[in-house]
Amino acid sequence: MAIIDPPLVNKLMLVPEGNTFIGALPGSALVIHKTASGGSAEDIANFFINDPARASSHFIIGQDGEIVQCVHLVNGAGANCCVETGYDPYWNLLLQQFGNLNRCTISIEHCDPTSDNSTPLTAAQQASSFKLVKWLVDQYGFNITPDGHGQMVDIKGHNTIDPINRARCPGAYPWSELQTYLQGGGTMGVPIGWTDANNVLTAPNGVKVIHGFRDYVLAHNWDAGNIPLAAEFGTSLLESSNPSLGGGSQQVFRWTMLGYTTQRGVFFEWIGQELAYARQQIQRYATQLQQSATQIQQLKDELAKAVAPTGLDPTKVANRMQSIELLATQIGQQATAPIS
């Protein structure tokens, strides 16, 4: 078959060809990686371009969903090399055939700012990853049957090659969602009874889900009954129980909430903790309200028992106060009048 590069790529940032396995025609397996460091996909590509160790990956997917290509698919990248003790026996046949796994594997890096690769993919990053993997599966016929270890027969994590030094690569990667996506033919998972048109997902109650929240719903095998209760909105405090989270965008669904910040992207919010906090606040305010009602009643009782002063004519008192007020007004006018 003719080897072509995927049309999904947003930007080419190729490493020097001499740093690749020229003409290796890899395509026996696909290896998923994460970067365990901050920066964008373009930052990682620049690192590869200038890396004296000549490391590289065919693709890098940023947290914003950008796909950068660093090595053409006709060439092997420098991401997978040498196995460590405890590696997956799956690689034995390919090692015998190719010696160096970089000659037969395609690699995808995913930007993750944490050193242990514990950050979940953002909605945009997951959507780009799944689409790219699906394109590669269609091109190369990778076996997507579950391998019994949480991954797939021909789609592996880097930790299956280097289980010691890369035990947390790719770390938090949504393997089960990827498998569901691929087994479904790569169609985005529109919940039953919902509609998706012109990048707008609409629930049966007519409420719309857009942008990153839409991508998240489509990529996470969303339950059709978990409908949005209102449109997304901006708020200065996403979670009252966790004020350090700050503000962002939020959409409340029947069973959960989705939040968005520029730092974290789209994520599940702690709706149970928020509910518990709200109940505590309601109980506290109810107690204060009861205490205030008791104090008001006590004041009413004391006022009813108070004896009004005797010996003064209320009409005369009112007239005297009116005269004093009038005199004060006249004095003020005289004080502010210009001297002639």
XYZ file of C-alpha atoms in Angstrom, residues 78-266:
189
model
C 13.160 7.244 17.883
C 10.661 6.547 20.645
C 10.596 2.822 21.400
C 14.052 1.281 20.984
C 15.048 -1.183 23.642
C 13.098 -3.497 25.899
C 13.645 -3.822 29.650
C 13.270 -6.765 32.001
C 9.606 -7.635 32.352
C 8.570 -6.388 28.910
C 5.421 -7.720 27.247
C 6.179 -10.998 25.378
C 4.079 -9.594 22.522
C 7.242 -7.827 21.359
C 9.337 -10.997 20.987
C 8.337 -11.766 17.404
C 8.953 -8.175 16.278
C 12.286 -8.080 18.075
C 13.352 -11.216 16.222
C 12.246 -9.744 12.920
C 13.429 -6.127 13.244
C 15.910 -6.002 16.118
C 15.063 -2.406 16.996
C 11.366 -1.756 17.660
C 11.676 1.760 16.214
C 11.869 0.092 12.797
C 8.400 -1.396 13.066
C 6.358 0.830 15.413
C 4.449 4.076 15.024
C 4.442 6.332 18.076
C 2.111 9.028 19.417
C 3.119 11.364 22.256
C 0.511 13.169 24.366
C 1.424 16.300 26.312
C 1.014 15.812 30.065
C 2.392 18.463 32.464
C 2.747 16.083 35.425
C 5.925 14.094 35.988
C 3.956 10.872 36.570
C 1.662 11.326 33.543
C -1.358 11.401 35.847
C -3.247 14.197 34.080
C -6.289 12.898 32.157
C -6.456 13.857 28.503
C -8.406 17.019 27.883
C -11.564 16.626 25.800
C -9.875 18.191 22.769
C -6.764 16.054 23.244
C -8.786 12.864 23.562
C -10.849 13.642 20.482
C -7.685 14.241 18.416
C -5.994 11.134 19.814
C -8.941 8.862 19.077
C -9.360 10.222 15.540
C -5.662 9.816 14.774
C -5.571 6.281 16.181
C -8.682 5.393 14.154
C -7.065 6.731 10.971
C -3.942 4.651 11.648
C -6.026 1.547 12.401
C -7.793 1.982 9.077
C -4.486 2.421 7.236
C -2.488 -0.368 8.873
C -5.107 -2.819 10.097
C -3.909 -2.909 13.704
C -5.592 -5.614 15.771
C -7.818 -3.830 18.308
C -8.846 -6.974 20.189
C -8.370 -6.548 23.972
C -5.058 -8.041 25.078
C -6.292 -9.025 28.545
C -4.139 -6.375 30.234
C -6.237 -3.277 29.598
C -4.716 -2.455 26.216
C -5.083 -3.940 22.726
C -3.209 -6.563 20.744
C -1.414 -4.158 18.385
C -1.908 -0.886 20.283
C 0.333 -0.744 23.332
C 1.606 1.648 25.944
C 5.295 2.482 26.177
C 5.280 0.735 29.557
C 4.956 -2.627 27.783
C 8.423 -2.038 26.298
C 10.097 -0.298 29.247
C 8.198 -1.451 32.370
C 10.896 -0.104 34.718
C 11.952 3.342 33.495
C 8.687 4.077 31.693
C 6.261 2.334 34.039
C 3.996 5.416 34.020
C 3.982 5.946 30.276
C 1.347 6.651 29.131
C -0.128 6.792 32.655
C -3.650 8.200 32.649
C -4.736 7.262 29.136
C -8.382 6.291 28.456
C -7.836 2.804 27.054
C -11.371 1.505 27.584
C -12.915 4.577 25.940
C -10.532 4.201 22.995
C -11.502 0.573 22.566
C -15.213 1.450 22.687
C -14.620 4.179 20.119
C -12.697 1.911 17.756
C -15.120 -0.980 18.104
C -17.941 1.430 17.282
C -16.288 2.209 13.972
C -14.837 5.514 15.121
C -18.152 7.315 15.253
C -18.494 9.869 17.991
C -20.731 8.529 20.718
C -23.980 10.482 20.379
C -26.235 9.301 23.226
C -29.465 7.625 22.144
C -32.199 10.201 21.597
C -29.752 13.102 21.344
C -28.838 14.859 18.085
C -25.506 16.258 16.926
C -25.388 18.736 14.062
C -23.086 21.625 13.151
C -20.943 20.965 16.245
C -23.935 21.393 18.534
C -25.110 18.457 20.647
C -28.763 18.709 21.682
C -30.353 16.637 24.437
C -33.980 15.422 24.278
C -35.059 18.320 26.529
C -33.742 20.825 23.984
C -30.753 22.004 26.023
C -27.594 22.324 23.949
C -24.057 21.190 24.756
C -21.262 22.915 22.830
C -17.491 23.353 22.559
C -15.350 21.296 24.948
C -18.338 19.987 26.906
C -19.735 18.530 23.667
C -16.410 16.861 22.877
C -16.287 15.412 26.385
C -19.791 13.949 26.203
C -19.166 12.414 22.789
C -15.872 10.850 23.864
C -16.999 9.342 27.183
C -19.808 6.896 26.410
C -22.311 9.297 27.972
C -25.509 7.903 29.456
C -28.483 9.183 27.453
C -30.421 9.876 30.651
C -27.770 12.240 31.991
C -29.263 15.271 30.268
C -28.104 18.861 30.754
C -30.410 20.887 32.994
C -29.365 24.252 31.562
C -26.886 25.776 29.127
C -23.278 26.226 30.166
C -22.428 29.441 32.014
C -19.434 31.295 33.377
C -18.911 31.541 37.117
C -16.276 33.053 39.397
C -16.523 30.031 41.724
C -16.860 26.587 40.167
C -17.093 24.721 43.472
C -18.085 26.348 46.759
C -16.600 23.385 48.598
C -13.285 23.821 46.769
C -12.717 27.583 46.321
C -9.066 27.073 45.306
C -10.367 25.743 41.973
C -11.384 29.287 41.057
C -13.712 30.276 38.253
C -14.430 28.967 34.788
C -17.296 27.534 32.755
C -19.793 25.012 34.078
C -22.731 22.949 32.875
C -24.992 21.048 35.231
C -26.400 17.685 34.161
C -28.948 15.441 35.863
C -26.292 13.264 37.515
C -23.105 15.291 37.341
C -21.465 18.609 36.520
C -18.818 19.414 33.936
C -16.363 22.211 34.594
C -13.751 23.932 32.469
C -10.664 25.956 33.326
C -7.798 26.936 31.068
C -5.441 25.005 33.329
C -7.395 21.735 33.475
C -9.575 21.755 30.391
C -12.900 19.909 30.802
